[in-house]
Each structure stands twice: as structure tokens, then as C-alpha cells.
Short mmCIF file of N, CA, C and O in Angstrom, two decimals:
data_model
loop_
_atom_site.label_atom_id
_atom_site.label_comp_id
_atom_site.label_asym_id
_atom_site.label_seq_id
_atom_site.Cartn_x
_atom_site.Cartn_y
_atom_site.Cartn_z
N MET N 55 63.12 -125.72 -57.27
CA MET N 55 61.93 -125.89 -58.06
C MET N 55 62.08 -125.11 -59.37
O MET N 55 62.48 -123.97 -59.39
N SER N 56 61.76 -125.74 -60.45
CA SER N 56 61.82 -125.09 -61.76
C SER N 56 60.41 -124.65 -62.18
O SER N 56 59.46 -125.41 -62.05
N TYR N 57 60.32 -123.43 -62.66
CA TYR N 57 59.03 -122.90 -63.08
C TYR N 57 58.81 -123.02 -64.58
O TYR N 57 57.77 -122.66 -65.08
N ASN N 58 59.83 -123.48 -65.29
CA ASN N 58 59.73 -123.69 -66.73
C ASN N 58 59.18 -122.44 -67.42
O ASN N 58 58.16 -122.48 -68.08
N ILE N 59 59.89 -121.34 -67.24
CA ILE N 59 59.48 -120.06 -67.81
C ILE N 59 59.95 -119.96 -69.26
O ILE N 59 61.12 -120.19 -69.56
N THR N 60 59.04 -119.64 -70.13
CA THR N 60 59.35 -119.40 -71.54
C THR N 60 58.87 -118.00 -71.90
O THR N 60 57.68 -117.71 -71.84
N CYS N 61 59.80 -117.15 -72.26
CA CYS N 61 59.48 -115.76 -72.58
C CYS N 61 59.36 -115.58 -74.09
O CYS N 61 60.33 -115.78 -74.82
N PRO N 62 58.19 -115.20 -74.56
CA PRO N 62 58.04 -114.99 -76.01
C PRO N 62 58.88 -113.84 -76.54
O PRO N 62 59.28 -113.85 -77.69
N PHE N 63 59.20 -112.87 -75.68
CA PHE N 63 60.01 -111.74 -76.12
C PHE N 63 61.48 -112.13 -76.24
O PHE N 63 62.16 -111.72 -77.16
N MET N 64 61.98 -112.92 -75.29
CA MET N 64 63.39 -113.27 -75.27
C MET N 64 63.73 -114.38 -76.26
O MET N 64 64.89 -114.63 -76.51
N GLN N 65 62.75 -115.03 -76.81
CA GLN N 65 63.04 -116.06 -77.81
C GLN N 65 63.54 -115.42 -79.10
O GLN N 65 64.09 -116.09 -79.95
N LYS N 66 63.33 -114.13 -79.19
CA LYS N 66 63.80 -113.37 -80.35
C LYS N 66 64.95 -112.49 -79.87
O LYS N 66 65.46 -112.65 -78.78
N ASN N 67 65.34 -111.53 -80.66
CA ASN N 67 66.41 -110.61 -80.30
C ASN N 67 65.90 -109.62 -79.25
O ASN N 67 64.99 -108.85 -79.52
N THR N 68 66.50 -109.63 -78.07
CA THR N 68 66.04 -108.80 -76.95
C THR N 68 65.90 -107.33 -77.32
O THR N 68 64.91 -106.70 -77.02
N SER N 69 66.90 -106.77 -77.97
CA SER N 69 66.87 -105.33 -78.25
C SER N 69 65.77 -104.95 -79.23
O SER N 69 65.38 -103.80 -79.31
N GLU N 70 65.24 -105.91 -79.97
CA GLU N 70 64.15 -105.61 -80.89
C GLU N 70 62.79 -105.78 -80.23
O GLU N 70 61.79 -105.40 -80.80
N HIS N 71 62.75 -106.34 -79.06
CA HIS N 71 61.47 -106.64 -78.44
C HIS N 71 61.31 -106.07 -77.04
O HIS N 71 60.51 -106.55 -76.27
N ILE N 72 62.06 -105.06 -76.73
CA ILE N 72 61.89 -104.37 -75.46
C ILE N 72 60.75 -103.36 -75.59
O ILE N 72 60.33 -103.04 -76.69
N GLN N 73 60.29 -102.88 -74.47
CA GLN N 73 59.27 -101.84 -74.44
C GLN N 73 59.91 -100.56 -73.91
O GLN N 73 60.59 -100.59 -72.89
N ILE N 74 59.67 -99.47 -74.60
CA ILE N 74 60.15 -98.17 -74.13
C ILE N 74 58.93 -97.29 -73.89
O ILE N 74 58.16 -97.02 -74.82
N ASN N 75 58.76 -96.90 -72.65
CA ASN N 75 57.61 -96.07 -72.28
C ASN N 75 57.85 -94.61 -72.66
O ASN N 75 58.99 -94.20 -72.88
N GLN N 76 56.77 -93.84 -72.67
CA GLN N 76 56.87 -92.43 -73.03
C GLN N 76 57.80 -91.65 -72.10
O GLN N 76 58.38 -90.66 -72.51
N ASP N 77 57.95 -92.10 -70.87
CA ASP N 77 58.82 -91.41 -69.93
C ASP N 77 60.29 -91.77 -70.12
O ASP N 77 61.15 -91.27 -69.43
N GLY N 78 60.58 -92.67 -71.08
CA GLY N 78 61.96 -93.05 -71.36
C GLY N 78 62.44 -94.29 -70.64
O GLY N 78 63.59 -94.69 -70.80
N THR N 79 61.58 -94.92 -69.86
CA THR N 79 62.00 -96.13 -69.17
C THR N 79 61.92 -97.33 -70.10
O THR N 79 61.04 -97.43 -70.95
N VAL N 80 62.87 -98.24 -69.94
CA VAL N 80 63.00 -99.42 -70.78
C VAL N 80 62.59 -100.65 -69.97
O VAL N 80 63.03 -100.82 -68.83
N TRP N 81 61.75 -101.49 -70.57
CA TRP N 81 61.25 -102.68 -69.89
C TRP N 81 61.39 -103.90 -70.79
O TRP N 81 61.45 -103.79 -72.00
N ALA N 82 61.43 -105.06 -70.17
CA ALA N 82 61.65 -106.31 -70.90
C ALA N 82 60.46 -106.70 -71.77
O ALA N 82 60.64 -107.37 -72.77
N CYS N 83 59.27 -106.29 -71.37
CA CYS N 83 58.09 -106.66 -72.14
C CYS N 83 56.91 -105.77 -71.76
O CYS N 83 57.01 -104.93 -70.86
N CYS N 84 55.79 -105.99 -72.42
CA CYS N 84 54.60 -105.16 -72.19
C CYS N 84 54.05 -105.33 -70.77
O CYS N 84 53.46 -104.41 -70.22
N LYS N 85 54.24 -106.49 -70.15
CA LYS N 85 53.74 -106.71 -68.79
C LYS N 85 54.45 -105.78 -67.80
O LYS N 85 53.82 -105.16 -66.95
N TYR N 86 55.79 -105.70 -67.91
CA TYR N 86 56.55 -104.80 -67.05
C TYR N 86 56.25 -103.34 -67.36
O TYR N 86 56.14 -102.52 -66.47
N SER N 87 56.10 -103.04 -68.64
CA SER N 87 55.80 -101.68 -69.05
C SER N 87 54.48 -101.21 -68.46
O SER N 87 54.39 -100.10 -67.89
N GLN N 88 53.45 -102.02 -68.55
CA GLN N 88 52.15 -101.64 -68.01
C GLN N 88 52.18 -101.53 -66.50
O GLN N 88 51.58 -100.63 -65.91
N ALA N 89 52.89 -102.43 -65.86
CA ALA N 89 53.01 -102.35 -64.39
C ALA N 89 53.67 -101.03 -63.99
O ALA N 89 53.23 -100.38 -63.03
N HIS N 90 54.71 -100.63 -64.70
CA HIS N 90 55.38 -99.36 -64.41
C HIS N 90 54.42 -98.19 -64.59
O HIS N 90 54.37 -97.28 -63.77
N GLU N 91 53.65 -98.22 -65.67
CA GLU N 91 52.67 -97.15 -65.92
C GLU N 91 51.67 -97.08 -64.77
O GLU N 91 51.36 -95.99 -64.28
N ASP N 92 51.17 -98.22 -64.34
CA ASP N 92 50.21 -98.25 -63.24
C ASP N 92 50.84 -97.71 -61.95
O ASP N 92 50.23 -96.93 -61.23
N LEU N 93 52.06 -98.13 -61.67
CA LEU N 93 52.73 -97.68 -60.45
C LEU N 93 53.02 -96.18 -60.49
O LEU N 93 52.96 -95.52 -59.46
N SER N 94 53.32 -95.65 -61.67
CA SER N 94 53.66 -94.23 -61.77
C SER N 94 52.47 -93.32 -61.49
O SER N 94 52.64 -92.16 -61.13
N ILE N 95 51.27 -93.85 -61.62
CA ILE N 95 50.08 -93.05 -61.28
C ILE N 95 49.41 -93.59 -60.01
O ILE N 95 48.25 -93.32 -59.75
N ASN N 96 50.16 -94.36 -59.25
CA ASN N 96 49.70 -94.93 -57.99
C ASN N 96 48.46 -95.80 -58.15
O ASN N 96 47.59 -95.83 -57.27
N ASN N 97 48.37 -96.49 -59.27
CA ASN N 97 47.26 -97.41 -59.51
C ASN N 97 47.71 -98.81 -59.11
O ASN N 97 48.27 -99.54 -59.92
N LEU N 98 47.48 -99.16 -57.86
CA LEU N 98 47.86 -100.49 -57.39
C LEU N 98 46.75 -101.51 -57.60
O LEU N 98 46.82 -102.62 -57.10
N GLN N 99 45.74 -101.12 -58.33
CA GLN N 99 44.63 -102.05 -58.60
C GLN N 99 45.02 -103.09 -59.64
O GLN N 99 44.49 -104.18 -59.66
N GLY N 100 45.95 -102.74 -60.52
CA GLY N 100 46.37 -103.69 -61.55
C GLY N 100 47.19 -104.81 -60.93
O GLY N 100 48.06 -104.57 -60.10
N ASN N 101 46.90 -106.03 -61.33
CA ASN N 101 47.62 -107.18 -60.78
C ASN N 101 49.11 -107.11 -61.06
O ASN N 101 49.92 -107.49 -60.22
N ASN N 102 49.50 -106.62 -62.24
CA ASN N 102 50.92 -106.55 -62.56
C ASN N 102 51.63 -105.52 -61.69
O ASN N 102 52.77 -105.73 -61.30
N ALA N 103 50.97 -104.42 -61.39
CA ALA N 103 51.58 -103.40 -60.53
C ALA N 103 51.86 -103.97 -59.14
O ALA N 103 52.93 -103.77 -58.58
N LYS N 104 50.91 -104.71 -58.59
CA LYS N 104 51.11 -105.33 -57.28
C LYS N 104 52.26 -106.33 -57.32
O LYS N 104 53.07 -106.40 -56.39
N THR N 105 52.32 -107.09 -58.40
CA THR N 105 53.37 -108.11 -58.52
C THR N 105 54.74 -107.45 -58.59
O THR N 105 55.67 -107.86 -57.89
N VAL N 106 54.88 -106.43 -59.43
CA VAL N 106 56.16 -105.74 -59.56
C VAL N 106 56.53 -105.02 -58.26
O VAL N 106 57.69 -105.04 -57.84
N ALA N 107 55.56 -104.42 -57.61
CA ALA N 107 55.83 -103.72 -56.35
C ALA N 107 56.32 -104.67 -55.26
O ALA N 107 57.05 -104.26 -54.36
N SER N 108 55.97 -105.94 -55.37
CA SER N 108 56.40 -106.91 -54.36
C SER N 108 57.64 -107.69 -54.77
O SER N 108 58.09 -108.57 -54.05
N ASP N 109 58.23 -107.36 -55.93
CA ASP N 109 59.44 -108.04 -56.41
C ASP N 109 60.65 -107.38 -55.75
O ASP N 109 61.05 -106.28 -56.10
N ASN N 110 61.24 -108.08 -54.78
CA ASN N 110 62.35 -107.53 -54.00
C ASN N 110 63.57 -107.19 -54.84
O ASN N 110 64.28 -106.23 -54.55
N VAL N 111 63.84 -107.97 -55.88
CA VAL N 111 65.02 -107.72 -56.71
C VAL N 111 64.83 -106.42 -57.50
O VAL N 111 65.73 -105.57 -57.53
N LEU N 112 63.68 -106.24 -58.13
CA LEU N 112 63.43 -105.01 -58.87
C LEU N 112 63.40 -103.80 -57.94
O LEU N 112 63.92 -102.73 -58.28
N GLN N 113 62.79 -103.95 -56.77
CA GLN N 113 62.72 -102.83 -55.84
C GLN N 113 64.11 -102.46 -55.31
O GLN N 113 64.41 -101.27 -55.14
N ALA N 114 64.97 -103.45 -55.10
CA ALA N 114 66.34 -103.17 -54.65
C ALA N 114 67.11 -102.39 -55.70
O ALA N 114 67.86 -101.46 -55.38
N GLU N 115 66.91 -102.75 -56.97
CA GLU N 115 67.59 -102.01 -58.05
C GLU N 115 67.07 -100.58 -58.12
O GLU N 115 67.85 -99.64 -58.28
N LYS N 116 65.78 -100.41 -57.98
CA LYS N 116 65.19 -99.06 -57.99
C LYS N 116 65.68 -98.24 -56.79
O LYS N 116 65.95 -97.06 -56.92
N ASP N 117 65.80 -98.88 -55.64
CA ASP N 117 66.29 -98.18 -54.45
C ASP N 117 67.75 -97.76 -54.62
O ASP N 117 68.16 -96.71 -54.14
N LYS N 118 68.52 -98.60 -55.30
CA LYS N 118 69.94 -98.30 -55.54
C LYS N 118 70.10 -97.15 -56.55
O LYS N 118 70.95 -96.29 -56.37
N ASP N 119 69.28 -97.17 -57.60
CA ASP N 119 69.36 -96.14 -58.64
C ASP N 119 67.99 -96.04 -59.31
O ASP N 119 67.64 -96.87 -60.13
N LYS N 120 67.23 -95.03 -58.94
CA LYS N 120 65.86 -94.93 -59.45
C LYS N 120 65.82 -94.70 -60.96
O LYS N 120 64.77 -94.84 -61.58
N HIS N 121 66.95 -94.38 -61.58
CA HIS N 121 67.01 -94.15 -63.02
C HIS N 121 67.70 -95.30 -63.77
O HIS N 121 68.11 -95.13 -64.92
N TRP N 122 67.79 -96.47 -63.15
CA TRP N 122 68.58 -97.57 -63.70
C TRP N 122 68.18 -97.96 -65.12
O TRP N 122 69.01 -98.44 -65.89
N ASN N 123 66.93 -97.75 -65.51
CA ASN N 123 66.45 -98.13 -66.85
C ASN N 123 65.84 -96.95 -67.61
O ASN N 123 64.97 -97.12 -68.43
N ASP N 124 66.37 -95.78 -67.36
CA ASP N 124 65.81 -94.55 -67.92
C ASP N 124 66.73 -93.98 -69.01
O ASP N 124 67.88 -93.63 -68.74
N LEU N 125 66.21 -93.90 -70.23
CA LEU N 125 66.99 -93.38 -71.37
C LEU N 125 67.35 -91.91 -71.22
O LEU N 125 68.23 -91.42 -71.92
N ASN N 126 66.69 -91.22 -70.32
CA ASN N 126 67.05 -89.82 -70.06
C ASN N 126 68.34 -89.73 -69.26
O ASN N 126 68.91 -88.63 -69.14
N TYR N 127 68.82 -90.85 -68.73
CA TYR N 127 70.03 -90.87 -67.91
C TYR N 127 71.09 -91.82 -68.44
O TYR N 127 72.28 -91.62 -68.18
N TYR N 128 70.70 -92.88 -69.13
CA TYR N 128 71.64 -93.90 -69.61
C TYR N 128 71.36 -94.24 -71.07
O TYR N 128 70.23 -94.13 -71.54
N GLU N 129 72.40 -94.69 -71.75
CA GLU N 129 72.27 -95.19 -73.12
C GLU N 129 71.57 -96.54 -73.09
O GLU N 129 71.70 -97.31 -72.12
N LEU N 130 70.86 -96.87 -74.17
CA LEU N 130 70.15 -98.13 -74.24
C LEU N 130 71.07 -99.32 -74.03
O LEU N 130 70.74 -100.24 -73.27
N ASP N 131 72.24 -99.32 -74.64
CA ASP N 131 73.17 -100.44 -74.47
C ASP N 131 73.56 -100.62 -73.01
O ASP N 131 73.68 -101.74 -72.53
N ASP N 132 73.76 -99.51 -72.30
CA ASP N 132 74.11 -99.59 -70.88
C ASP N 132 72.95 -100.16 -70.06
O ASP N 132 73.16 -100.97 -69.15
N ILE N 133 71.74 -99.76 -70.37
CA ILE N 133 70.57 -100.28 -69.67
C ILE N 133 70.43 -101.77 -69.89
O ILE N 133 70.21 -102.53 -68.95
N LEU N 134 70.62 -102.21 -71.13
CA LEU N 134 70.48 -103.64 -71.43
C LEU N 134 71.60 -104.48 -70.84
O LEU N 134 71.47 -105.70 -70.72
N GLU N 135 72.70 -103.84 -70.43
CA GLU N 135 73.80 -104.55 -69.75
C GLU N 135 73.56 -104.68 -68.25
O GLU N 135 74.28 -105.39 -67.57
N ASN N 136 72.57 -103.98 -67.73
CA ASN N 136 72.25 -104.07 -66.30
C ASN N 136 71.89 -105.51 -65.93
O ASN N 136 71.27 -106.22 -66.72
N HIS N 137 72.26 -105.92 -64.74
CA HIS N 137 72.02 -107.31 -64.32
C HIS N 137 70.54 -107.69 -64.35
O HIS N 137 70.22 -108.87 -64.49
N ILE N 138 69.64 -106.72 -64.25
CA ILE N 138 68.21 -107.04 -64.33
C ILE N 138 67.89 -107.65 -65.69
O ILE N 138 67.21 -108.67 -65.78
N PHE N 139 68.41 -107.04 -66.75
CA PHE N 139 68.16 -107.56 -68.10
C PHE N 139 69.07 -108.74 -68.44
O PHE N 139 68.65 -109.65 -69.15
N LYS N 140 70.30 -108.72 -67.95
CA LYS N 140 71.27 -109.76 -68.31
C LYS N 140 71.10 -111.05 -67.52
O LYS N 140 71.37 -112.13 -68.03
N LYS N 141 70.65 -110.93 -66.26
CA LYS N 141 70.61 -112.12 -65.41
C LYS N 141 69.26 -112.40 -64.76
O LYS N 141 68.88 -113.54 -64.60
N TYR N 142 68.54 -111.36 -64.38
CA TYR N 142 67.30 -111.58 -63.63
C TYR N 142 66.12 -111.86 -64.55
O TYR N 142 65.49 -112.91 -64.46
N ILE N 143 65.80 -110.93 -65.44
CA ILE N 143 64.73 -111.16 -66.42
C ILE N 143 65.39 -111.77 -67.65
O ILE N 143 65.49 -111.18 -68.72
N ALA N 144 65.91 -112.95 -67.44
CA ALA N 144 66.71 -113.66 -68.44
C ALA N 144 66.77 -115.14 -68.02
O ALA N 144 66.36 -115.48 -66.91
N PRO N 145 67.28 -116.01 -68.88
CA PRO N 145 67.30 -117.44 -68.54
C PRO N 145 67.90 -117.76 -67.17
O PRO N 145 67.37 -118.62 -66.46
N GLU N 146 68.96 -117.07 -66.78
CA GLU N 146 69.56 -117.34 -65.46
C GLU N 146 68.55 -117.11 -64.34
O GLU N 146 68.42 -117.91 -63.41
N GLY N 147 67.81 -116.03 -64.41
CA GLY N 147 66.79 -115.73 -63.40
C GLY N 147 65.60 -116.66 -63.48
O GLY N 147 65.07 -117.10 -62.46
N TRP N 148 65.18 -116.99 -64.69
CA TRP N 148 64.02 -117.87 -64.86
C TRP N 148 64.28 -119.27 -64.31
O TRP N 148 63.39 -119.92 -63.81
N ASN N 149 65.53 -119.71 -64.40
CA ASN N 149 65.89 -121.05 -63.94
C ASN N 149 66.35 -121.08 -62.49
O ASN N 149 66.80 -122.11 -62.00
N SER N 150 66.25 -119.97 -61.81
CA SER N 150 66.68 -119.88 -60.41
C SER N 150 65.56 -120.27 -59.46
O SER N 150 64.42 -120.48 -59.87
N GLU N 151 65.89 -120.34 -58.20
CA GLU N 151 64.89 -120.60 -57.16
C GLU N 151 64.03 -119.37 -56.89
O GLU N 151 63.00 -119.47 -56.25
N ASN N 152 64.48 -118.21 -57.35
CA ASN N 152 63.77 -116.95 -57.13
C ASN N 152 63.59 -116.23 -58.47
O ASN N 152 64.18 -115.18 -58.70
N PRO N 153 62.75 -116.75 -59.37
CA PRO N 153 62.58 -116.11 -60.67
C PRO N 153 61.81 -114.80 -60.55
O PRO N 153 61.13 -114.56 -59.54
N PRO N 154 61.89 -113.94 -61.55
CA PRO N 154 61.12 -112.70 -61.53
C PRO N 154 59.63 -113.02 -61.35
O PRO N 154 59.07 -113.88 -62.04
N LEU N 155 59.00 -112.34 -60.42
CA LEU N 155 57.61 -112.66 -60.09
C LEU N 155 56.65 -112.48 -61.26
O LEU N 155 55.74 -113.28 -61.45
N LEU N 156 56.86 -111.43 -62.05
CA LEU N 156 55.96 -111.19 -63.17
C LEU N 156 56.15 -112.25 -64.26
O LEU N 156 55.18 -112.70 -64.87
N CYS N 157 57.38 -112.67 -64.48
CA CYS N 157 57.65 -113.75 -65.45
C CYS N 157 57.02 -115.05 -64.96
O CYS N 157 56.41 -115.80 -65.74
N LYS N 158 57.17 -115.32 -63.68
CA LYS N 158 56.58 -116.53 -63.10
C LYS N 158 55.07 -116.52 -63.26
O LYS N 158 54.45 -117.52 -63.60
N LYS N 159 54.48 -115.36 -63.06
CA LYS N 159 53.03 -115.22 -63.13
C LYS N 159 52.48 -115.42 -64.54
O LYS N 159 51.48 -116.08 -64.75
N HIS N 160 53.16 -114.83 -65.54
CA HIS N 160 52.61 -114.82 -66.90
C HIS N 160 53.24 -115.82 -67.85
O HIS N 160 52.61 -116.19 -68.84
N CYS N 161 54.47 -116.23 -67.60
CA CYS N 161 55.19 -117.02 -68.60
C CYS N 161 55.63 -118.38 -68.10
O CYS N 161 56.42 -119.07 -68.76
N SER N 162 55.17 -118.78 -66.93
CA SER N 162 55.51 -120.10 -66.39
C SER N 162 54.63 -121.15 -67.03
O SER N 162 53.43 -120.95 -67.21
N ASN N 163 55.22 -122.27 -67.36
CA ASN N 163 54.46 -123.38 -67.96
C ASN N 163 54.04 -124.38 -66.91
O ASN N 163 53.74 -125.53 -67.21
N LYS N 164 54.03 -123.96 -65.65
CA LYS N 164 53.58 -124.85 -64.55
C LYS N 164 52.11 -124.76 -64.37
O LYS N 164 51.49 -123.78 -64.49
#
């Protein structure tokens, strides 16, 4: 099944349209950034926080390395080379049978 996901951030240059939170974490867009902020203060009331918390691919990456997207531990270029940015929250992931849940929720044209 195709969800026909169109990302307004990725239609431009990715490195110019990422979100960097005050804690140094890098996110693909404002939706992911806000979800992270909500999760960091245990605010599961936000819809985006619930969606991200239930995304098995993102949670697996966090379980593997909780600093995977943290500028306090990695260079920006290294973070952007991570498979989450290169394949999952990217055209390959959007066109898969298991697209990123937050992208599906906000950027699907279905």
C-alpha cells in the first residue's frame, strides 16, 4: 500500500530544513522535534508524542544508541548519514509498506 507521502521539508535541501532542539538533538522536522520535547518531559498527551513513542523503528534506534541524533555526541554530518535520516524518514521509507508513523499521519496524501 502506498501512502503517497510528500514532505515539505525534504522537497528542499535537508540540511537547511532540519530542526535542532535546545538539548542538541536533530530532527527531520518540527513534528518530530515537538514530539521529542513532549516525550522528554513525559507529556504523552500530545498526539505526536504518542505516535513517535509507538514507532518501532525510531524506538529501536533509540534503544541501540540513545544519543544517535545528539550533537553533543556526534557531528551533524554523521547524524544525517544515519539510516533514520537516509532511509526511514526519507523517500525509501515513505514508499515502503512501513512508513514513518508521524510522516504517515501528517504528510500522507491519502
